[in-house]
Amino acid sequence: HGTPIDWYNFCREVSEDVVINNSEKIGGFGITVEIDESKFGKRKYNRGKRVEGVRVFGGVERISGKCFFCGLSLKF
């Protein structure tokens, strides 16, 4: 039997594989693409300032659902 941490790590690895293997080129003339950026991190004891995290940039075509994701190393 796995621990909750094992389960968490498994889910994280599966999610990462899905994002990496399903990202593709999107857009083109007349195609609407929605883009956004998010930061994933955690706070100690759910309060105080946020600790360092990972910024992810992504986009999705409205009609087809095609999407891409990439990690950002820039600090802003």
CSV table of C-alpha atoms in Angstrom, one decimal, residues 8-55:
chain,number,residue,atom,x,y,z
A,8,TYR,CA,0.6,12.6,-4.7
A,9,ASN,CA,3.8,12.0,-6.6
A,10,PHE,CA,2.1,9.5,-8.9
A,11,CYS,CA,-0.6,12.0,-9.7
A,12,ARG,CA,1.9,14.8,-10.3
A,13,GLU,CA,4.0,12.5,-12.7
A,14,VAL,CA,0.8,11.5,-14.7
A,15,SER,CA,-0.3,15.1,-15.0
A,16,GLU,CA,3.2,16.2,-16.2
A,17,ASP,CA,3.2,13.4,-18.8
A,18,VAL,CA,-0.3,14.4,-20.1
A,19,VAL,CA,0.8,18.1,-20.4
A,20,ILE,CA,4.1,17.2,-22.2
A,21,ASN,CA,2.6,14.6,-24.5
A,22,ASN,CA,-0.5,16.6,-25.5
A,23,SER,CA,1.0,20.0,-26.1
A,24,GLU,CA,0.9,21.0,-29.8
A,25,LYS,CA,1.2,24.0,-32.1
A,26,ILE,CA,-2.0,26.0,-32.2
A,27,GLY,CA,-3.5,29.1,-33.8
A,28,GLY,CA,-3.5,30.4,-37.3
A,29,PHE,CA,-5.4,32.9,-39.4
A,30,GLY,CA,-8.9,33.4,-38.1
A,31,ILE,CA,-8.4,31.0,-35.1
A,32,THR,CA,-9.1,32.4,-31.6
A,33,VAL,CA,-6.6,31.3,-29.0
A,34,GLU,CA,-7.0,32.0,-25.3
A,35,ILE,CA,-3.7,32.4,-23.3
A,36,ASP,CA,-3.0,32.7,-19.6
A,37,GLU,CA,-0.2,32.4,-17.1
A,38,SER,CA,-0.4,30.9,-13.6
A,39,LYS,CA,2.0,30.3,-10.7
A,40,PHE,CA,1.9,27.0,-8.8
A,41,GLY,CA,3.4,27.0,-5.4
A,42,LYS,CA,2.5,26.6,-1.7
A,43,ARG,CA,2.5,28.6,1.5
A,44,LYS,CA,3.8,27.3,4.8
A,45,TYR,CA,0.8,26.5,7.1
A,46,ASN,CA,-1.5,28.1,4.5
A,47,ARG,CA,-0.6,31.7,5.5
A,48,GLY,CA,2.1,34.3,5.0
A,49,LYS,CA,3.9,35.1,1.8
A,50,ARG,CA,4.0,32.6,-0.9
A,51,VAL,CA,7.1,30.5,-1.4
A,52,GLU,CA,8.8,30.1,-4.7
A,53,GLY,CA,6.8,28.1,-7.2
A,54,VAL,CA,6.6,27.3,-10.9
A,55,ARG,CA,5.0,29.7,-13.5
